[in-house]
Short mmCIF file of the C-alpha atoms (twelve columns), coordinates in Angstrom:
data_MODEL
# 
_entry.id   MODEL 
# 
loop_
_atom_site.group_PDB 
_atom_site.id 
_atom_site.type_symbol 
_atom_site.label_atom_id 
_atom_site.label_alt_id 
_atom_site.label_comp_id 
_atom_site.label_asym_id 
_atom_site.label_seq_id 
_atom_site.Cartn_x 
_atom_site.Cartn_y 
_atom_site.Cartn_z 
_atom_site.pdbx_PDB_model_num 
ATOM 1   C CA . MET A 1   39.453  4.659   -19.233 1 
ATOM 2   C CA . THR A 2   36.830  6.656   -17.307 1 
ATOM 3   C CA . LEU A 3   34.323  4.643   -15.787 1 
ATOM 4   C CA . PRO A 4   30.712  5.711   -15.750 1 
ATOM 5   C CA . VAL A 5   28.939  7.371   -12.638 1 
ATOM 6   C CA . GLN A 6   27.317  4.886   -10.523 1 
ATOM 7   C CA . ASP A 7   23.904  5.521   -9.094  1 
ATOM 8   C CA . PRO A 8   24.078  5.159   -5.096  1 
ATOM 9   C CA . LEU A 9   21.959  2.279   -3.785  1 
ATOM 10  C CA . PRO A 10  19.267  3.550   -1.191  1 
ATOM 11  C CA . PHE A 11  20.528  1.228   1.386   1 
ATOM 12  C CA . GLU A 12  17.813  -0.476  3.780   1 
ATOM 13  C CA . ASP A 13  17.957  2.264   6.364   1 
ATOM 14  C CA . LEU A 14  17.597  5.109   4.095   1 
ATOM 15  C CA . THR A 15  14.557  7.142   2.955   1 
ATOM 16  C CA . GLU A 16  12.510  6.509   -0.197  1 
ATOM 17  C CA . ALA A 17  14.285  7.113   -3.500  1 
ATOM 18  C CA . PRO A 18  12.737  10.414  -5.096  1 
ATOM 19  C CA . ALA A 19  10.733  10.140  -8.282  1 
ATOM 20  C CA . ILE A 20  13.184  10.380  -10.722 1 
ATOM 21  C CA . SER A 21  15.301  7.637   -9.261  1 
ATOM 22  C CA . PRO A 22  16.251  4.674   -11.215 1 
ATOM 23  C CA . TRP A 23  15.626  2.364   -8.218  1 
ATOM 24  C CA . CYS A 24  12.403  0.367   -7.709  1 
ATOM 25  C CA . GLN A 25  11.274  -0.783  -4.336  1 
ATOM 26  C CA . ARG A 26  10.321  -4.508  -3.886  1 
ATOM 27  C CA . TRP A 27  8.906   -6.610  -0.937  1 
ATOM 28  C CA . HIS A 28  9.387   -10.149 0.065   1 
ATOM 29  C CA . GLN A 29  8.018   -11.489 3.342   1 
ATOM 30  C CA . GLY A 30  7.552   -8.080  4.896   1 
ATOM 31  C CA . ARG A 31  11.107  -6.781  4.200   1 
ATOM 32  C CA . HIS A 32  12.026  -4.244  1.381   1 
ATOM 33  C CA . SER A 33  14.693  -4.394  -1.074  1 
ATOM 34  C CA . TRP A 34  15.537  -2.412  -4.326  1 
ATOM 35  C CA . ARG A 35  15.962  -3.063  -8.054  1 
ATOM 36  C CA . HIS A 36  17.677  -0.718  -10.497 1 
ATOM 37  C CA . LEU A 37  16.158  -0.185  -14.081 1 
ATOM 38  C CA . ARG A 38  19.432  -1.360  -15.643 1 
ATOM 39  C CA . ASP A 39  19.149  -4.858  -13.933 1 
ATOM 40  C CA . GLY A 40  17.845  -6.712  -16.906 1 
ATOM 41  C CA . GLY A 41  15.237  -4.399  -17.882 1 
ATOM 42  C CA . PHE A 42  11.353  -5.221  -17.916 1 
ATOM 43  C CA . ASP A 43  10.144  -7.205  -20.808 1 
ATOM 44  C CA . ALA A 44  6.290   -7.370  -21.066 1 
ATOM 45  C CA . ARG A 45  6.308   -10.681 -23.047 1 
ATOM 46  C CA . ARG A 46  7.221   -12.469 -19.887 1 
ATOM 47  C CA . TYR A 47  4.415   -11.113 -17.823 1 
ATOM 48  C CA . GLU A 48  0.689   -11.016 -17.936 1 
ATOM 49  C CA . VAL A 49  -2.195  -9.401  -15.577 1 
ATOM 50  C CA . ALA A 50  -5.053  -11.416 -14.455 1 
ATOM 51  C CA . PRO A 51  -7.882  -11.183 -11.809 1 
ATOM 52  C CA . LEU A 52  -6.765  -12.735 -8.698  1 
ATOM 53  C CA . ASP A 53  -8.847  -14.990 -6.332  1 
ATOM 54  C CA . GLU A 54  -9.192  -13.300 -2.991  1 
ATOM 55  C CA . GLU A 55  -7.942  -15.932 -1.108  1 
ATOM 56  C CA . GLN A 56  -5.006  -16.169 -2.878  1 
ATOM 57  C CA . ALA A 57  -4.576  -12.433 -2.999  1 
ATOM 58  C CA . LYS A 58  -4.869  -12.462 0.933   1 
ATOM 59  C CA . THR A 59  -2.008  -15.144 1.333   1 
ATOM 60  C CA . PHE A 60  0.166   -13.320 -0.824  1 
ATOM 61  C CA . VAL A 61  -0.204  -9.909  0.661   1 
ATOM 62  C CA . VAL A 62  -0.340  -10.972 4.384   1 
ATOM 63  C CA . THR A 63  2.960   -12.869 3.504   1 
ATOM 64  C CA . HIS A 64  4.895   -9.896  1.761   1 
ATOM 65  C CA . HIS A 65  3.377   -6.667  2.467   1 
ATOM 66  C CA . TYR A 66  5.030   -4.727  5.467   1 
ATOM 67  C CA . SER A 67  1.614   -4.353  7.246   1 
ATOM 68  C CA . HIS A 68  0.951   -8.288  7.199   1 
ATOM 69  C CA . SER A 69  -2.627  -7.512  6.901   1 
ATOM 70  C CA . TYR A 70  -5.299  -7.779  4.380   1 
ATOM 71  C CA . PRO A 71  -8.072  -4.909  3.619   1 
ATOM 72  C CA . VAL A 72  -11.696 -5.235  2.400   1 
ATOM 73  C CA . GLY A 73  -11.062 -5.855  -1.134  1 
ATOM 74  C CA . LYS A 74  -13.518 -5.331  -4.316  1 
ATOM 75  C CA . VAL A 75  -11.409 -6.620  -7.112  1 
ATOM 76  C CA . GLN A 76  -7.784  -8.075  -6.883  1 
ATOM 77  C CA . PHE A 77  -5.181  -8.557  -9.737  1 
ATOM 78  C CA . GLY A 78  -2.201  -10.699 -9.906  1 
ATOM 79  C CA . LEU A 79  1.024   -10.047 -11.883 1 
ATOM 80  C CA . TYR A 80  2.197   -13.332 -13.208 1 
ATOM 81  C CA . ASP A 81  5.639   -14.275 -14.617 1 
ATOM 82  C CA . VAL A 82  4.874   -16.637 -17.607 1 
ATOM 83  C CA . SER A 83  8.294   -17.182 -18.772 1 
ATOM 84  C CA . GLY A 84  8.986   -20.247 -17.476 1 
ATOM 85  C CA . ARG A 85  6.833   -23.622 -17.480 1 
ATOM 86  C CA . VAL A 86  5.020   -22.659 -14.226 1 
ATOM 87  C CA . ARG A 87  3.053   -19.491 -14.184 1 
ATOM 88  C CA . ARG A 88  4.310   -17.699 -11.114 1 
ATOM 89  C CA . LEU A 89  2.457   -14.997 -9.090  1 
ATOM 90  C CA . SER A 90  5.156   -12.245 -8.539  1 
ATOM 91  C CA . GLY A 91  2.634   -9.230  -7.742  1 
ATOM 92  C CA . ALA A 92  -0.698  -8.313  -6.269  1 
ATOM 93  C CA . ALA A 93  -2.887  -5.201  -6.559  1 
ATOM 94  C CA . VAL A 94  -5.999  -5.059  -4.469  1 
ATOM 95  C CA . PHE A 95  -8.449  -2.349  -4.997  1 
ATOM 96  C CA . GLY A 96  -11.056 -2.082  -2.377  1 
ATOM 97  C CA . VAL A 97  -13.461 -0.359  0.184   1 
ATOM 98  C CA . PRO A 98  -12.071 2.219   2.442   1 
ATOM 99  C CA . VAL A 99  -13.109 2.777   6.082   1 
ATOM 100 C CA . SER A 100 -15.520 5.435   4.924   1 
ATOM 101 C CA . SER A 101 -17.000 6.748   1.626   1 
ATOM 102 C CA . GLY A 102 -15.701 10.175  2.446   1 
ATOM 103 C CA . VAL A 103 -12.078 8.851   1.531   1 
ATOM 104 C CA . LEU A 104 -13.326 8.400   -2.107  1 
ATOM 105 C CA . THR A 105 -15.943 11.555  -2.244  1 
ATOM 106 C CA . LYS A 106 -13.819 14.126  -0.883  1 
ATOM 107 C CA . PRO A 107 -11.172 13.878  -3.648  1 
ATOM 108 C CA . LEU A 108 -13.710 12.575  -6.132  1 
ATOM 109 C CA . PRO A 109 -17.174 13.997  -5.381  1 
ATOM 110 C CA . ASP A 110 -18.884 13.321  -8.639  1 
ATOM 111 C CA . LEU A 111 -18.282 9.590   -8.810  1 
ATOM 112 C CA . ARG A 112 -20.211 7.084   -6.852  1 
ATOM 113 C CA . PRO A 113 -18.012 5.519   -4.118  1 
ATOM 114 C CA . PHE A 114 -17.341 1.748   -4.525  1 
ATOM 115 C CA . SER A 115 -18.886 1.367   -8.044  1 
ATOM 116 C CA . GLN A 116 -17.241 4.341   -9.839  1 
ATOM 117 C CA . SER A 117 -14.350 4.980   -7.219  1 
ATOM 118 C CA . VAL A 118 -12.272 2.890   -5.193  1 
ATOM 119 C CA . GLU A 119 -9.138  2.731   -3.105  1 
ATOM 120 C CA . CYS A 120 -5.904  1.059   -4.099  1 
ATOM 121 C CA . SER A 121 -5.013  -0.362  -0.673  1 
ATOM 122 C CA . ARG A 122 -2.291  -2.884  -1.487  1 
ATOM 123 C CA . PHE A 123 0.396   -2.942  -4.147  1 
ATOM 124 C CA . VAL A 124 3.056   -5.459  -3.741  1 
ATOM 125 C CA . LEU A 125 5.653   -6.730  -6.081  1 
ATOM 126 C CA . LEU A 126 8.459   -9.423  -5.333  1 
ATOM 127 C CA . PRO A 127 12.108  -8.655  -5.849  1 
ATOM 128 C CA . GLN A 128 12.407  -10.767 -8.829  1 
ATOM 129 C CA . CYS A 129 10.109  -8.151  -10.881 1 
ATOM 130 C CA . PRO A 130 12.437  -5.917  -12.989 1 
ATOM 131 C CA . GLY A 131 12.364  -2.214  -12.778 1 
ATOM 132 C CA . ASN A 132 9.460   -0.719  -14.417 1 
ATOM 133 C CA . SER A 133 7.317   -3.787  -13.748 1 
ATOM 134 C CA . GLU A 134 5.035   -1.503  -11.342 1 
ATOM 135 C CA . SER A 135 4.198   1.175   -13.837 1 
ATOM 136 C CA . TRP A 136 3.135   -1.489  -16.545 1 
ATOM 137 C CA . PHE A 137 1.149   -3.496  -13.758 1 
ATOM 138 C CA . LEU A 138 -0.544  -0.500  -12.609 1 
ATOM 139 C CA . ALA A 139 -1.538  0.562   -16.185 1 
ATOM 140 C CA . ARG A 140 -3.103  -2.988  -16.945 1 
ATOM 141 C CA . CYS A 141 -4.849  -2.807  -13.576 1 
ATOM 142 C CA . PHE A 142 -6.533  0.676   -14.548 1 
ATOM 143 C CA . HIS A 143 -7.484  -0.628  -17.949 1 
ATOM 144 C CA . ALA A 144 -9.388  -3.457  -16.377 1 
ATOM 145 C CA . LEU A 145 -11.097 -1.311  -13.845 1 
ATOM 146 C CA . LEU A 146 -12.176 1.135   -16.436 1 
ATOM 147 C CA . ALA A 147 -13.792 -1.383  -18.507 1 
ATOM 148 C CA . ASP A 148 -15.609 -2.286  -15.299 1 
ATOM 149 C CA . GLY A 149 -16.803 1.251   -15.002 1 
ATOM 150 C CA . ILE A 150 -14.348 2.411   -12.415 1 
ATOM 151 C CA . ARG A 151 -13.281 6.159   -13.288 1 
ATOM 152 C CA . GLY A 152 -11.456 7.168   -10.267 1 
ATOM 153 C CA . VAL A 153 -8.828  5.561   -8.036  1 
ATOM 154 C CA . VAL A 154 -7.541  6.864   -4.465  1 
ATOM 155 C CA . SER A 155 -4.325  5.626   -2.844  1 
ATOM 156 C CA . PHE A 156 -2.212  6.594   0.060   1 
ATOM 157 C CA . ALA A 157 1.404   6.492   0.930   1 
ATOM 158 C CA . ASP A 158 2.361   6.315   4.628   1 
ATOM 159 C CA . PRO A 159 5.389   8.469   5.079   1 
ATOM 160 C CA . VAL A 160 6.176   7.385   8.660   1 
ATOM 161 C CA . PRO A 161 8.967   5.139   9.099   1 
ATOM 162 C CA . ARG A 162 8.511   2.406   11.527  1 
ATOM 163 C CA . ARG A 163 10.863  -0.017  13.471  1 
ATOM 164 C CA . THR A 164 10.006  -2.974  15.781  1 
ATOM 165 C CA . SER A 165 10.628  -2.856  19.448  1 
ATOM 166 C CA . THR A 166 14.290  -4.131  18.888  1 
ATOM 167 C CA . GLY A 167 15.130  -1.298  16.444  1 
ATOM 168 C CA . VAL A 168 14.795  -3.413  13.080  1 
ATOM 169 C CA . LEU A 169 13.405  -0.961  10.328  1 
ATOM 170 C CA . VAL A 170 10.334  -2.779  8.769   1 
ATOM 171 C CA . MET A 171 8.993   0.324   6.951   1 
ATOM 172 C CA . PRO A 172 11.179  3.204   5.701   1 
ATOM 173 C CA . GLY A 173 8.430   5.383   4.920   1 
ATOM 174 C CA . HIS A 174 6.781   6.099   1.549   1 
ATOM 175 C CA . VAL A 175 6.050   9.347   -0.412  1 
ATOM 176 C CA . GLY A 176 4.121   7.790   -3.472  1 
ATOM 177 C CA . THR A 177 7.241   7.449   -5.900  1 
ATOM 178 C CA . ILE A 178 5.345   5.182   -8.339  1 
ATOM 179 C CA . TYR A 179 2.209   7.395   -8.154  1 
ATOM 180 C CA . ALA A 180 3.941   10.491  -9.107  1 
ATOM 181 C CA . ALA A 181 5.700   8.519   -11.976 1 
ATOM 182 C CA . THR A 182 2.340   7.440   -13.292 1 
ATOM 183 C CA . ASN A 183 0.907   10.915  -13.401 1 
ATOM 184 C CA . ALA A 184 -1.390  10.843  -10.232 1 
ATOM 185 C CA . VAL A 185 -2.549  13.892  -8.642  1 
ATOM 186 C CA . TYR A 186 -1.045  14.953  -5.415  1 
ATOM 187 C CA . ALA A 187 -3.972  15.932  -3.286  1 
ATOM 188 C CA . GLY A 188 -2.145  16.602  0.164   1 
ATOM 189 C CA . ARG A 189 -2.375  14.802  3.251   1 
ATOM 190 C CA . ALA A 190 -5.209  12.851  5.090   1 
ATOM 191 C CA . THR A 191 -6.058  13.774  8.417   1 
ATOM 192 C CA . ALA A 192 -3.288  13.936  11.257  1 
ATOM 193 C CA . ARG A 193 -3.889  11.265  13.934  1 
ATOM 194 C CA . THR A 194 -2.444  9.309   17.017  1 
ATOM 195 C CA . VAL A 195 -1.916  5.612   16.326  1 
ATOM 196 C CA . LYS A 196 -0.940  2.696   18.206  1 
ATOM 197 C CA . LEU A 197 2.280   1.094   17.036  1 
ATOM 198 C CA . LEU A 198 2.871   -2.636  17.814  1 
ATOM 199 C CA . PRO A 199 6.228   -4.289  18.891  1 
ATOM 200 C CA . ASN A 200 6.483   -5.896  15.650  1 
ATOM 201 C CA . GLY A 201 6.337   -2.448  13.702  1 
ATOM 202 C CA . THR A 202 2.802   -2.540  12.356  1 
ATOM 203 C CA . ILE A 203 0.134   -0.096  13.073  1 
ATOM 204 C CA . PHE A 204 -3.049  -1.305  15.166  1 
ATOM 205 C CA . ASN A 205 -5.498  1.060   13.522  1 
ATOM 206 C CA . GLY A 206 -8.680  2.411   14.729  1 
ATOM 207 C CA . ARG A 207 -10.941 0.294   12.399  1 
ATOM 208 C CA . THR A 208 -9.186  -2.801  13.632  1 
ATOM 209 C CA . ALA A 209 -10.001 -1.845  17.323  1 
ATOM 210 C CA . GLN A 210 -13.642 -1.125  16.540  1 
ATOM 211 C CA . LYS A 211 -14.018 -4.717  15.167  1 
ATOM 212 C CA . ILE A 212 -12.805 -6.179  18.537  1 
ATOM 213 C CA . ARG A 213 -15.026 -3.727  20.719  1 
ATOM 214 C CA . ARG A 214 -18.156 -4.342  18.600  1 
ATOM 215 C CA . GLN A 215 -17.490 -7.946  17.840  1 
ATOM 216 C CA . GLU A 216 -17.796 -7.304  14.099  1 
ATOM 217 C CA . GLN A 217 -16.688 -9.620  11.249  1 
ATOM 218 C CA . GLY A 218 -12.999 -9.866  11.176  1 
ATOM 219 C CA . CYS A 219 -12.558 -9.518  14.992  1 
ATOM 220 C CA . ARG A 220 -11.128 -13.136 15.463  1 
ATOM 221 C CA . TYR A 221 -8.469  -12.184 13.201  1 
ATOM 222 C CA . ALA A 222 -7.781  -8.959  14.802  1 
ATOM 223 C CA . GLN A 223 -7.527  -10.596 18.380  1 
ATOM 224 C CA . GLU A 224 -5.275  -13.391 17.249  1 
ATOM 225 C CA . GLN A 225 -2.740  -10.586 15.948  1 
ATOM 226 C CA . LEU A 226 -2.365  -9.489  19.511  1 
ATOM 227 C CA . ILE A 227 -2.453  -12.833 21.095  1 
ATOM 228 C CA . ALA A 228 0.564   -13.812 18.754  1 
ATOM 229 C CA . LEU A 229 2.316   -11.002 20.241  1 
ATOM 230 C CA . GLY A 230 1.895   -11.930 23.852  1 
ATOM 231 C CA . ALA A 231 -1.663  -10.654 24.791  1 
ATOM 232 C CA . PRO A 232 -3.696  -13.301 27.105  1 
ATOM 233 C CA . LYS A 233 -6.580  -14.966 25.418  1 
ATOM 234 C CA . PRO A 234 -10.002 -13.247 25.853  1 
ATOM 235 C CA . GLN A 235 -12.428 -14.945 28.658  1 
ATOM 236 C CA . SER A 236 -15.909 -16.150 27.398  1 
ATOM 237 C CA . GLY A 237 -18.452 -13.471 28.391  1 
ATOM 238 C CA . GLY A 238 -15.810 -10.827 28.989  1 
ATOM 239 C CA . ASP A 239 -16.061 -7.224  27.750  1 
ATOM 240 C CA . PRO A 240 -14.208 -6.942  24.548  1 
ATOM 241 C CA . ALA A 241 -13.322 -3.427  24.983  1 
ATOM 242 C CA . VAL A 242 -11.703 -4.133  28.431  1 
ATOM 243 C CA . TRP A 243 -9.923  -7.227  26.986  1 
ATOM 244 C CA . LEU A 244 -8.473  -4.872  24.060  1 
ATOM 245 C CA . ARG A 245 -7.304  -2.008  26.615  1 
ATOM 246 C CA . GLU A 246 -5.615  -4.695  28.507  1 
ATOM 247 C CA . ALA A 247 -4.258  -6.527  25.603  1 
ATOM 248 C CA . LEU A 248 -2.505  -3.391  23.989  1 
ATOM 249 C CA . VAL A 249 -0.832  -3.072  27.360  1 
ATOM 250 C CA . ALA A 250 0.237   -6.509  27.485  1 
ATOM 251 C CA . VAL A 251 1.762   -6.516  24.151  1 
ATOM 252 C CA . GLY A 252 3.635   -3.245  24.722  1 
ATOM 253 C CA . ALA A 253 1.926   -0.985  22.107  1 
ATOM 254 C CA . ARG A 254 2.688   2.719   22.236  1 
ATOM 255 C CA . ASN A 255 1.204   5.836   20.841  1 
ATOM 256 C CA . VAL A 256 2.944   7.549   17.960  1 
ATOM 257 C CA . ARG A 257 1.851   10.813  16.228  1 
ATOM 258 C CA . HIS A 258 1.024   10.585  12.475  1 
ATOM 259 C CA . ARG A 259 0.772   13.429  10.507  1 
ATOM 260 C CA . GLY A 260 -1.177  11.960  7.865   1 
ATOM 261 C CA . ALA A 261 -0.641  9.849   4.887   1 
ATOM 262 C CA . HIS A 262 0.030   11.400  1.454   1 
ATOM 263 C CA . ARG A 263 -3.114  11.084  -0.740  1 
ATOM 264 C CA . TRP A 264 -2.862  10.412  -4.482  1 
ATOM 265 C CA . VAL A 265 -5.621  10.594  -6.991  1 
ATOM 266 C CA . PHE A 266 -6.020  8.726   -10.550 1 
ATOM 267 C CA . ARG A 267 -8.818  9.948   -12.862 1 
ATOM 268 C CA . LEU A 268 -9.440  7.065   -15.282 1 
ATOM 269 C CA . GLY A 269 -10.362 7.525   -19.026 1 
ATOM 270 C CA . ARG A 270 -9.665  6.437   -22.732 1 
ATOM 271 C CA . THR A 271 -8.314  9.724   -23.407 1 
ATOM 272 C CA . ARG A 272 -6.947  12.705  -21.585 1 
ATOM 273 C CA . ARG A 273 -10.031 14.669  -22.079 1 
ATOM 274 C CA . GLU A 274 -12.121 12.012  -20.525 1 
ATOM 275 C CA . ARG A 275 -9.602  11.974  -17.511 1 
ATOM 276 C CA . ASP A 276 -9.635  15.759  -17.149 1 
ATOM 277 C CA . GLU A 277 -13.445 16.019  -17.206 1 
ATOM 278 C CA . ILE A 278 -13.622 14.255  -13.817 1 
ATOM 279 C CA . ARG A 279 -13.742 16.995  -11.168 1 
ATOM 280 C CA . LEU A 280 -11.428 16.938  -8.250  1 
ATOM 281 C CA . GLY A 281 -12.779 17.854  -4.845  1 
ATOM 282 C CA . LEU A 282 -9.393  18.693  -3.526  1 
ATOM 283 C CA . PRO A 283 -6.770  20.960  -5.090  1 
ATOM 284 C CA . ALA A 284 -3.793  19.524  -7.087  1 
ATOM 285 C CA . LEU A 285 -0.663  20.394  -5.128  1 
ATOM 286 C CA . HIS A 286 2.779   21.103  -5.976  1 
ATOM 287 C CA . PRO A 287 5.823   20.164  -5.541  1 
ATOM 288 C CA . PHE A 288 5.254   16.406  -4.640  1 
ATOM 289 C CA . PRO A 289 6.600   15.243  -1.557  1 
ATOM 290 C CA . LYS A 290 10.281  14.112  -1.617  1 
ATOM 291 C CA . GLN A 291 11.092  12.640  1.715   1 
ATOM 292 C CA . PRO A 292 9.403   10.562  4.273   1 
ATOM 293 C CA . ASP A 293 8.588   12.023  7.712   1 
ATOM 294 C CA . PRO A 294 11.142  11.867  10.499  1 
ATOM 295 C CA . GLU A 295 10.877  8.768   12.711  1 
ATOM 296 C CA . PRO A 296 8.222   9.285   15.239  1 
ATOM 297 C CA . ALA A 297 8.563   9.527   19.155  1 
ATOM 298 C CA . SER A 298 6.241   7.646   21.402  1 
ATOM 299 C CA . ILE A 299 3.555   10.095  23.227  1 
# 
């Protein structure tokens, strides 16, 4: 008897599966895993999508997303498993406010930022979600956003793999597999930059650093991130900018070059004509990215 050809498993240290792959990525407590499309299959009768309270969304995202951080959100949705006696939260999608309006107006120039266009800033599914769960979940989110007047969504896929200071891979690098599979427009890369990589494998971005320097809302949470990694506590009356510089040295943060995240754009509408009527401010590029970037070296 001839055995069927088996699809190889994309092991933990390999790059993201291509868009035609039958493997679907999942996250649990910051570690990624894979589900195959043949593993039981997705049954829409077992799931529902509903608005999610911000605090509940924050707890879920910070626990399971590889960044262990939460963005400025506008609206959150939860994917619930309703097959059992207890309604279980199995996924979360956060649509929110990017660091600048240009993130939205550059690819979607005719839509009002934050009211007609938003950023999909977090999208997390637990390992128990079968293959194809993400496309169904995303479609339900878009339906709800459209009903609320949202006509465009911008999302970014970070292609740079990241490891902890001990060499553990915490993020294999993404190219936007789910976005390509759900008919998003690929609009190239965001601006290349140098980022601070913390020893736990997360990026300490410029917006977070700005919160500390200016003592803006959220600065305490940002400081606690560094203190948990070994930075000294800030002294009362001290200069926040000086403390930040010394804290980053104390925890062993290193500079790495980032070539820019992949930018994907969704135009929302009830019909294809409505979607096509939304003008793009950036060219639609082909082919889609297929592989993450090489692992970065310190600079």
